[in-house]
Amino acid sequence: MTAVQGTAVDIPTEDGTADAYLVHPADGAARPAVLFFMDAFGLRPWLRSMADRLAGEGYTVLVPNVFYRHGRAPLFDLPEFIDPGARPEIFERIGPVMQSLTNERAMRDAGAYLGWLAQSPVAADGPVALTGYCMGARLSLLTAGTFPERVAAAAGFHGGRLATDAPDSPHLVAEAVTAEVYFGHADQDHSLPPEQIERLEEALTAAGVRHRCEVYAGAPHGYTQADTAAYHEEGAERHWSALLDLLKRTF
């Protein structure tokens, strides 16, 4: 693993200023950039450690606080170990904030994040990669379809509501996607039931998108997040292998 350097940065957007975490190899050389979309619990130490690990593989990684309209991270007073089953009030607070991040707002922001990376001296010229977790998987797919010329690869892990019946469902952008796409679905995920998995697969196939979608047997929703009760080590390590393989193929 390469030594890395991480810092807090602010990104101007059309609607304000998004705080974010930027990490890259410590030599300061321009590296291929990865835009990392957070889960609903937000920008916190565990996500920074994931970004550090990815940067240690030779990438410049940007993790924006996509809830910046509601305040700087940490937005929620989370316990050191998050167990939503024991603490249902956590989602009572997070739910309305999630719902306020419409596709339109999220994609305005994504344009700002991509533009910021294009100007960063530690980000290499050319397209970027995306990775997203839980709600971030949805943002990854939407961004790949909204900014196809800027995205070489897009990944999502234990994502929910990726292929609903709604008129703004993320899978509907598939026809615009030019990136290679990978999804590692959680097993028996109530937020992504079998009919949505099938609908997503059909949309990507019909659009001719280079893709792979896999269900991680035994891995619950949230399986990559070691500071939560959902963590599943085997699924988390499988995710790292799949993500790094995708990046190596596309950068």
PDB file of C-alpha atoms in Angstrom:
ATOM      1  CA  MET A   1       0.000   0.000   0.000  1.00  0.00           C
ATOM      2  CA  THR A   2       1.209   3.483  -0.924  1.00  0.00           C
ATOM      3  CA  ALA A   3       1.431   6.163   1.783  1.00  0.00           C
ATOM      4  CA  VAL A   4      -1.497   8.583   1.460  1.00  0.00           C
ATOM      5  CA  GLN A   5      -2.352  12.146   2.394  1.00  0.00           C
ATOM      6  CA  GLY A   6      -5.907  13.141   3.291  1.00  0.00           C
ATOM      7  CA  THR A   7      -7.422  16.558   3.848  1.00  0.00           C
ATOM      8  CA  ALA A   8     -10.764  18.316   4.204  1.00  0.00           C
ATOM      9  CA  VAL A   9     -11.800  20.402   1.189  1.00  0.00           C
ATOM     10  CA  ASP A  10     -14.755  22.601   0.264  1.00  0.00           C
ATOM     11  CA  ILE A  11     -16.443  22.336  -3.139  1.00  0.00           C
ATOM     12  CA  PRO A  12     -18.573  25.206  -4.490  1.00  0.00           C
ATOM     13  CA  THR A  13     -21.923  24.058  -5.896  1.00  0.00           C
ATOM     14  CA  GLU A  14     -24.916  25.840  -7.371  1.00  0.00           C
ATOM     15  CA  ASP A  15     -26.671  25.508  -4.025  1.00  0.00           C
ATOM     16  CA  GLY A  16     -23.867  26.275  -1.586  1.00  0.00           C
ATOM     17  CA  THR A  17     -20.614  24.652  -0.485  1.00  0.00           C
ATOM     18  CA  ALA A  18     -20.133  20.914  -0.066  1.00  0.00           C
ATOM     19  CA  ASP A  19     -17.572  19.796   2.487  1.00  0.00           C
ATOM     20  CA  ALA A  20     -15.609  16.730   1.387  1.00  0.00           C
ATOM     21  CA  TYR A  21     -12.658  14.480   2.122  1.00  0.00           C
ATOM     22  CA  LEU A  22      -9.861  14.289  -0.443  1.00  0.00           C
ATOM     23  CA  VAL A  23      -7.136  11.647  -0.193  1.00  0.00           C
ATOM     24  CA  HIS A  24      -4.344  10.731  -2.609  1.00  0.00           C
ATOM     25  CA  PRO A  25      -0.892   9.158  -2.668  1.00  0.00           C
ATOM     26  CA  ALA A  26       1.462  11.243  -0.565  1.00  0.00           C
ATOM     27  CA  ASP A  27       3.843  11.990  -3.453  1.00  0.00           C
ATOM     28  CA  GLY A  28       1.283  14.502  -4.747  1.00  0.00           C
ATOM     29  CA  ALA A  29       1.432  13.242  -8.334  1.00  0.00           C
ATOM     30  CA  ALA A  30      -1.730  13.383 -10.416  1.00  0.00           C
ATOM     31  CA  ARG A  31      -3.540  10.040 -10.217  1.00  0.00           C
ATOM     32  CA  PRO A  32      -6.747   8.638 -11.756  1.00  0.00           C
ATOM     33  CA  ALA A  33      -9.654  10.045  -9.761  1.00  0.00           C
ATOM     34  CA  VAL A  34     -12.458   8.192  -8.011  1.00  0.00           C
ATOM     35  CA  LEU A  35     -15.614   9.962  -6.871  1.00  0.00           C
ATOM     36  CA  PHE A  36     -16.840   8.068  -3.808  1.00  0.00           C
ATOM     37  CA  PHE A  37     -20.539   8.399  -2.925  1.00  0.00           C
ATOM     38  CA  MET A  38     -21.321   7.882   0.753  1.00  0.00           C
ATOM     39  CA  ASP A  39     -24.037   5.816   2.393  1.00  0.00           C
ATOM     40  CA  ALA A  40     -26.889   7.361   4.380  1.00  0.00           C
ATOM     41  CA  PHE A  41     -24.921   7.523   7.636  1.00  0.00           C
ATOM     42  CA  GLY A  42     -22.681  10.120   6.034  1.00  0.00           C
ATOM     43  CA  LEU A  43     -19.077  11.206   5.869  1.00  0.00           C
ATOM     44  CA  ARG A  44     -17.446   9.754   8.984  1.00  0.00           C
ATOM     45  CA  PRO A  45     -14.214   8.007  10.063  1.00  0.00           C
ATOM     46  CA  TRP A  46     -15.076   4.646   8.500  1.00  0.00           C
ATOM     47  CA  LEU A  47     -15.703   6.127   5.061  1.00  0.00           C
ATOM     48  CA  ARG A  48     -12.455   8.077   5.324  1.00  0.00           C
ATOM     49  CA  SER A  49     -10.631   4.834   6.085  1.00  0.00           C
ATOM     50  CA  MET A  50     -12.205   3.202   3.022  1.00  0.00           C
ATOM     51  CA  ALA A  51     -11.111   6.153   0.895  1.00  0.00           C
ATOM     52  CA  ASP A  52      -7.607   5.896   2.373  1.00  0.00           C
ATOM     53  CA  ARG A  53      -7.419   2.234   1.394  1.00  0.00           C
ATOM     54  CA  LEU A  54      -8.500   3.043  -2.146  1.00  0.00           C
ATOM     55  CA  ALA A  55      -5.992   5.896  -2.397  1.00  0.00           C
ATOM     56  CA  GLY A  56      -3.293   3.500  -1.196  1.00  0.00           C
ATOM     57  CA  GLU A  57      -3.891   1.535  -4.390  1.00  0.00           C
ATOM     58  CA  GLY A  58      -2.818   4.559  -6.404  1.00  0.00           C
ATOM     59  CA  TYR A  59      -5.939   6.700  -6.836  1.00  0.00           C
ATOM     60  CA  THR A  60      -7.071  10.190  -5.903  1.00  0.00           C
ATOM     61  CA  VAL A  61     -10.362   9.819  -4.024  1.00  0.00           C
ATOM     62  CA  LEU A  62     -13.000  12.463  -3.302  1.00  0.00           C
ATOM     63  CA  VAL A  63     -15.761  11.725  -0.768  1.00  0.00           C
ATOM     64  CA  PRO A  64     -18.296  14.588  -0.685  1.00  0.00           C
ATOM     65  CA  ASN A  65     -20.853  15.144   2.048  1.00  0.00           C
ATOM     66  CA  VAL A  66     -23.873  14.884  -0.242  1.00  0.00           C
ATOM     67  CA  PHE A  67     -26.109  16.132   2.594  1.00  0.00           C
ATOM     68  CA  TYR A  68     -24.249  19.446   2.798  1.00  0.00           C
ATOM     69  CA  ARG A  69     -27.473  21.444   2.414  1.00  0.00           C
ATOM     70  CA  HIS A  70     -28.325  20.354   5.952  1.00  0.00           C
ATOM     71  CA  GLY A  71     -24.911  21.127   7.461  1.00  0.00           C
ATOM     72  CA  ARG A  72     -21.312  20.042   7.497  1.00  0.00           C
ATOM     73  CA  ALA A  73     -20.329  16.486   8.418  1.00  0.00           C
ATOM     74  CA  PRO A  74     -20.862  14.881  10.832  1.00  0.00           C
ATOM     75  CA  LEU A  75     -24.492  15.755  10.330  1.00  0.00           C
ATOM     76  CA  PHE A  76     -25.849  13.071  12.655  1.00  0.00           C
ATOM     77  CA  ASP A  77     -24.818  12.211  16.198  1.00  0.00           C
ATOM     78  CA  LEU A  78     -23.971   8.593  15.483  1.00  0.00           C
ATOM     79  CA  PRO A  79     -22.716   6.063  18.016  1.00  0.00           C
ATOM     80  CA  GLU A  80     -19.246   4.602  17.493  1.00  0.00           C
ATOM     81  CA  PHE A  81     -20.939   1.336  16.461  1.00  0.00           C
ATOM     82  CA  ILE A  82     -24.158   1.789  14.491  1.00  0.00           C
ATOM     83  CA  ASP A  83     -26.942  -0.724  15.093  1.00  0.00           C
ATOM     84  CA  PRO A  84     -30.102   0.625  13.430  1.00  0.00           C
ATOM     85  CA  GLY A  85     -32.080  -2.318  14.801  1.00  0.00           C
ATOM     86  CA  ALA A  86     -31.299  -1.184  18.324  1.00  0.00           C
ATOM     87  CA  ARG A  87     -31.455   2.519  17.486  1.00  0.00           C
ATOM     88  CA  PRO A  88     -34.460   3.082  15.162  1.00  0.00           C
ATOM     89  CA  GLU A  89     -34.346   6.803  15.906  1.00  0.00           C
ATOM     90  CA  ILE A  90     -31.216   6.989  13.725  1.00  0.00           C
ATOM     91  CA  PHE A  91     -33.254   6.414  10.580  1.00  0.00           C
ATOM     92  CA  GLU A  92     -36.027   8.661  11.846  1.00  0.00           C
ATOM     93  CA  ARG A  93     -33.495  11.483  11.636  1.00  0.00           C
ATOM     94  CA  ILE A  94     -31.755  10.363   8.448  1.00  0.00           C
ATOM     95  CA  GLY A  95     -34.861   9.499   6.410  1.00  0.00           C
ATOM     96  CA  PRO A  96     -36.097  13.060   5.720  1.00  0.00           C
ATOM     97  CA  VAL A  97     -32.584  14.205   4.807  1.00  0.00           C
ATOM     98  CA  MET A  98     -32.233  11.352   2.305  1.00  0.00           C
ATOM     99  CA  GLN A  99     -35.609  12.147   0.763  1.00  0.00           C
ATOM    100  CA  SER A 100     -34.643  15.779   0.281  1.00  0.00           C
ATOM    101  CA  LEU A 101     -31.769  14.800  -2.030  1.00  0.00           C
ATOM    102  CA  THR A 102     -33.720  14.619  -5.276  1.00  0.00           C
ATOM    103  CA  ASN A 103     -32.178  13.334  -8.475  1.00  0.00           C
ATOM    104  CA  GLU A 104     -32.098  16.877  -9.829  1.00  0.00           C
ATOM    105  CA  ARG A 105     -30.207  18.214  -6.811  1.00  0.00           C
ATOM    106  CA  ALA A 106     -27.875  15.235  -6.680  1.00  0.00           C
ATOM    107  CA  MET A 107     -26.886  15.603 -10.332  1.00  0.00           C
ATOM    108  CA  ARG A 108     -26.306  19.348 -10.031  1.00  0.00           C
ATOM    109  CA  ASP A 109     -23.944  18.464  -7.232  1.00  0.00           C
ATOM    110  CA  ALA A 110     -22.307  15.637  -9.190  1.00  0.00           C
ATOM    111  CA  GLY A 111     -21.486  18.112 -11.931  1.00  0.00           C
ATOM    112  CA  ALA A 112     -19.774  20.317  -9.345  1.00  0.00           C
ATOM    113  CA  TYR A 113     -17.778  17.400  -7.913  1.00  0.00           C
ATOM    114  CA  LEU A 114     -16.652  16.300 -11.361  1.00  0.00           C
ATOM    115  CA  GLY A 115     -15.747  19.860 -12.307  1.00  0.00           C
ATOM    116  CA  TRP A 116     -13.727  20.269  -9.123  1.00  0.00           C
ATOM    117  CA  LEU A 117     -11.800  17.061  -9.819  1.00  0.00           C
ATOM    118  CA  ALA A 118     -11.098  18.229 -13.370  1.00  0.00           C
ATOM    119  CA  GLN A 119      -9.296  21.256 -11.903  1.00  0.00           C
ATOM    120  CA  SER A 120      -7.477  19.399  -9.110  1.00  0.00           C
ATOM    121  CA  PRO A 121      -3.698  19.076  -9.540  1.00  0.00           C
ATOM    122  CA  VAL A 122      -3.748  15.643  -7.857  1.00  0.00           C
ATOM    123  CA  ALA A 123      -6.361  14.241 -10.273  1.00  0.00           C
ATOM    124  CA  ALA A 124      -5.177  12.963 -13.642  1.00  0.00           C
ATOM    125  CA  ASP A 125      -6.723  14.324 -16.824  1.00  0.00           C
ATOM    126  CA  GLY A 126      -9.513  12.303 -18.364  1.00  0.00           C
ATOM    127  CA  PRO A 127     -12.582  10.452 -17.135  1.00  0.00           C
ATOM    128  CA  VAL A 128     -13.057   9.421 -13.517  1.00  0.00           C
ATOM    129  CA  ALA A 129     -14.453   6.330 -11.827  1.00  0.00           C
ATOM    130  CA  LEU A 130     -17.384   6.216  -9.421  1.00  0.00           C
ATOM    131  CA  THR A 131     -18.146   4.001  -6.473  1.00  0.00           C
ATOM    132  CA  GLY A 132     -21.153   4.237  -4.178  1.00  0.00           C
ATOM    133  CA  TYR A 133     -22.591   2.490  -1.142  1.00  0.00           C
ATOM    134  CA  CYS A 134     -26.255   2.013  -0.189  1.00  0.00           C
ATOM    135  CA  MET A 135     -27.860   5.261  -1.414  1.00  0.00           C
ATOM    136  CA  GLY A 136     -24.505   6.077  -3.018  1.00  0.00           C
ATOM    137  CA  ALA A 137     -24.956   3.208  -5.487  1.00  0.00           C
ATOM    138  CA  ARG A 138     -27.983   5.046  -6.840  1.00  0.00           C
ATOM    139  CA  LEU A 139     -25.946   8.238  -7.172  1.00  0.00           C
ATOM    140  CA  SER A 140     -23.207   6.329  -8.965  1.00  0.00           C
ATOM    141  CA  LEU A 141     -25.576   5.007 -11.628  1.00  0.00           C
ATOM    142  CA  LEU A 142     -27.327   8.357 -12.070  1.00  0.00           C
ATOM    143  CA  THR A 143     -24.002  10.155 -12.451  1.00  0.00           C
ATOM    144  CA  ALA A 144     -22.760   7.652 -15.030  1.00  0.00           C
ATOM    145  CA  GLY A 145     -25.879   8.285 -17.096  1.00  0.00           C
ATOM    146  CA  THR A 146     -25.935  12.051 -16.631  1.00  0.00           C
ATOM    147  CA  PHE A 147     -22.236  12.682 -17.349  1.00  0.00           C
ATOM    148  CA  PRO A 148     -21.230   9.791 -19.641  1.00  0.00           C
ATOM    149  CA  GLU A 149     -18.305  11.697 -21.141  1.00  0.00           C
ATOM    150  CA  ARG A 150     -16.752  12.110 -17.678  1.00  0.00           C
ATOM    151  CA  VAL A 151     -17.166   8.570 -16.325  1.00  0.00           C
ATOM    152  CA  ALA A 152     -15.037   5.574 -17.292  1.00  0.00           C
ATOM    153  CA  ALA A 153     -16.326   3.161 -14.654  1.00  0.00           C
ATOM    154  CA  ALA A 154     -19.181   3.085 -12.156  1.00  0.00           C
ATOM    155  CA  ALA A 155     -19.656   0.695  -9.258  1.00  0.00           C
ATOM    156  CA  GLY A 156     -22.315   0.310  -6.600  1.00  0.00           C
ATOM    157  CA  PHE A 157     -22.493  -1.930  -3.550  1.00  0.00           C
ATOM    158  CA  HIS A 158     -25.536  -2.958  -1.506  1.00  0.00           C
ATOM    159  CA  GLY A 159     -27.556  -0.332  -3.341  1.00  0.00           C
ATOM    160  CA  GLY A 160     -31.290   0.073  -2.892  1.00  0.00           C
ATOM    161  CA  ARG A 161     -34.125   1.267  -5.133  1.00  0.00           C
ATOM    162  CA  LEU A 162     -32.023   1.034  -8.274  1.00  0.00           C
ATOM    163  CA  ALA A 163     -34.830  -0.119 -10.579  1.00  0.00           C
ATOM    164  CA  THR A 164     -38.226   0.900  -9.238  1.00  0.00           C
ATOM    165  CA  ASP A 165     -41.480   1.699 -11.041  1.00  0.00           C
ATOM    166  CA  ALA A 166     -40.943   5.419 -10.457  1.00  0.00           C
ATOM    167  CA  PRO A 167     -40.505   7.704 -13.485  1.00  0.00           C
ATOM    168  CA  ASP A 168     -37.128   8.836 -12.149  1.00  0.00           C
ATOM    169  CA  SER A 169     -35.757   5.399 -11.268  1.00  0.00           C
ATOM    170  CA  PRO A 170     -31.958   5.226 -11.710  1.00  0.00           C
ATOM    171  CA  HIS A 171     -32.076   2.300 -14.137  1.00  0.00           C
ATOM    172  CA  LEU A 172     -33.781   4.516 -16.703  1.00  0.00           C
ATOM    173  CA  VAL A 173     -30.476   6.311 -17.419  1.00  0.00           C
ATOM    174  CA  ALA A 174     -28.927   3.073 -18.737  1.00  0.00           C
ATOM    175  CA  GLU A 175     -29.267   4.102 -22.388  1.00  0.00           C
ATOM    176  CA  ALA A 176     -26.918   7.046 -21.780  1.00  0.00           C
ATOM    177  CA  VAL A 177     -24.230   5.097 -19.885  1.00  0.00           C
ATOM    178  CA  THR A 178     -20.936   4.532 -21.699  1.00  0.00           C
ATOM    179  CA  ALA A 179     -18.904   3.464 -18.642  1.00  0.00           C
ATOM    180  CA  GLU A 180     -18.285  -0.111 -17.578  1.00  0.00           C
ATOM    181  CA  VAL A 181     -20.606  -0.861 -14.660  1.00  0.00           C
ATOM    182  CA  TYR A 182     -20.403  -3.242 -11.704  1.00  0.00           C
ATOM    183  CA  PHE A 183     -22.981  -3.856  -8.960  1.00  0.00           C
ATOM    184  CA  GLY A 184     -22.462  -6.060  -5.923  1.00  0.00           C
ATOM    185  CA  HIS A 185     -25.946  -6.568  -4.505  1.00  0.00           C
ATOM    186  CA  ALA A 186     -26.701  -7.519  -0.929  1.00  0.00           C
ATOM    187  CA  ASP A 187     -28.396 -10.870  -0.352  1.00  0.00           C
ATOM    188  CA  GLN A 188     -32.152 -10.788   0.331  1.00  0.00           C
ATOM    189  CA  ASP A 189     -32.157  -6.995   0.414  1.00  0.00           C
ATOM    190  CA  HIS A 190     -35.650  -5.617   0.998  1.00  0.00           C
ATOM    191  CA  SER A 191     -34.584  -2.349  -0.681  1.00  0.00           C
ATOM    192  CA  LEU A 192     -33.596  -4.223  -3.861  1.00  0.00           C
ATOM    193  CA  PRO A 193     -35.927  -7.211  -4.296  1.00  0.00           C
ATOM    194  CA  PRO A 194     -35.441  -9.784  -7.081  1.00  0.00           C
ATOM    195  CA  GLU A 195     -37.750  -7.990  -9.493  1.00  0.00           C
ATOM    196  CA  GLN A 196     -35.601  -4.854  -9.269  1.00  0.00           C
ATOM    197  CA  ILE A 197     -32.399  -6.833  -9.743  1.00  0.00           C
ATOM    198  CA  GLU A 198     -33.914  -8.370 -12.881  1.00  0.00           C
ATOM    199  CA  ARG A 199     -35.176  -5.007 -14.153  1.00  0.00           C
ATOM    200  CA  LEU A 200     -31.738  -3.437 -13.689  1.00  0.00           C
ATOM    201  CA  GLU A 201     -30.017  -6.308 -15.483  1.00  0.00           C
ATOM    202  CA  GLU A 202     -32.475  -6.092 -18.364  1.00  0.00           C
ATOM    203  CA  ALA A 203     -32.016  -2.329 -18.713  1.00  0.00           C
ATOM    204  CA  LEU A 204     -28.223  -2.532 -18.765  1.00  0.00           C
ATOM    205  CA  THR A 205     -28.269  -5.416 -21.238  1.00  0.00           C
ATOM    206  CA  ALA A 206     -30.763  -3.729 -23.556  1.00  0.00           C
ATOM    207  CA  ALA A 207     -28.651  -0.561 -23.561  1.00  0.00           C
ATOM    208  CA  GLY A 208     -25.491  -2.486 -24.429  1.00  0.00           C
ATOM    209  CA  VAL A 209     -23.727  -1.393 -21.249  1.00  0.00           C
ATOM    210  CA  ARG A 210     -20.645  -3.415 -20.324  1.00  0.00           C
ATOM    211  CA  HIS A 211     -21.634  -4.653 -16.898  1.00  0.00           C
ATOM    212  CA  ARG A 212     -21.699  -7.324 -14.257  1.00  0.00           C
ATOM    213  CA  CYS A 213     -24.282  -7.589 -11.487  1.00  0.00           C
ATOM    214  CA  GLU A 214     -23.744 -10.103  -8.694  1.00  0.00           C
ATOM    215  CA  VAL A 215     -25.591 -11.005  -5.505  1.00  0.00           C
ATOM    216  CA  TYR A 216     -23.194 -11.583  -2.604  1.00  0.00           C
ATOM    217  CA  ALA A 217     -24.568 -14.661  -0.865  1.00  0.00           C
ATOM    218  CA  GLY A 218     -24.964 -14.159   2.865  1.00  0.00           C
ATOM    219  CA  ALA A 219     -23.994 -10.484   2.754  1.00  0.00           C
ATOM    220  CA  PRO A 220     -26.734  -8.197   4.139  1.00  0.00           C
ATOM    221  CA  HIS A 221     -27.543  -4.640   3.138  1.00  0.00           C
ATOM    222  CA  GLY A 222     -24.642  -2.487   4.327  1.00  0.00           C
ATOM    223  CA  TYR A 223     -22.115  -5.318   4.245  1.00  0.00           C
ATOM    224  CA  THR A 224     -19.079  -3.086   3.562  1.00  0.00           C
ATOM    225  CA  GLN A 225     -19.573  -0.848   6.594  1.00  0.00           C
ATOM    226  CA  ALA A 226     -17.470  -2.137   9.505  1.00  0.00           C
ATOM    227  CA  ASP A 227     -18.832   0.436  11.946  1.00  0.00           C
ATOM    228  CA  THR A 228     -22.335  -1.035  11.588  1.00  0.00           C
ATOM    229  CA  ALA A 229     -24.103  -4.236  12.615  1.00  0.00           C
ATOM    230  CA  ALA A 230     -24.473  -5.125   8.908  1.00  0.00           C
ATOM    231  CA  TYR A 231     -20.755  -5.657   8.298  1.00  0.00           C
ATOM    232  CA  HIS A 232     -19.913  -8.910   6.515  1.00  0.00           C
ATOM    233  CA  GLU A 233     -16.171  -9.395   6.157  1.00  0.00           C
ATOM    234  CA  GLU A 234     -16.305 -11.856   3.265  1.00  0.00           C
ATOM    235  CA  GLY A 235     -18.644  -9.594   1.312  1.00  0.00           C
ATOM    236  CA  ALA A 236     -16.560  -6.527   2.105  1.00  0.00           C
ATOM    237  CA  GLU A 237     -13.341  -8.125   0.848  1.00  0.00           C
ATOM    238  CA  ARG A 238     -15.103  -9.430  -2.246  1.00  0.00           C
ATOM    239  CA  HIS A 239     -16.216  -5.853  -2.882  1.00  0.00           C
ATOM    240  CA  TRP A 240     -12.621  -4.631  -2.726  1.00  0.00           C
ATOM    241  CA  SER A 241     -11.503  -7.249  -5.240  1.00  0.00           C
ATOM    242  CA  ALA A 242     -14.331  -6.407  -7.631  1.00  0.00           C
ATOM    243  CA  LEU A 243     -13.829  -2.650  -7.346  1.00  0.00           C
ATOM    244  CA  LEU A 244     -10.070  -2.763  -7.858  1.00  0.00           C
ATOM    245  CA  ASP A 245     -10.436  -5.145 -10.808  1.00  0.00           C
ATOM    246  CA  LEU A 246     -12.909  -2.707 -12.396  1.00  0.00           C
ATOM    247  CA  LEU A 247     -10.560   0.232 -11.904  1.00  0.00           C
ATOM    248  CA  LYS A 248      -7.580  -1.643 -13.346  1.00  0.00           C
ATOM    249  CA  ARG A 249      -9.593  -2.566 -16.443  1.00  0.00           C
ATOM    250  CA  THR A 250     -10.877   0.920 -17.113  1.00  0.00           C
ATOM    251  CA  PHE A 251      -8.020   3.271 -16.145  1.00  0.00           C
TER     252      PHE A 251
END
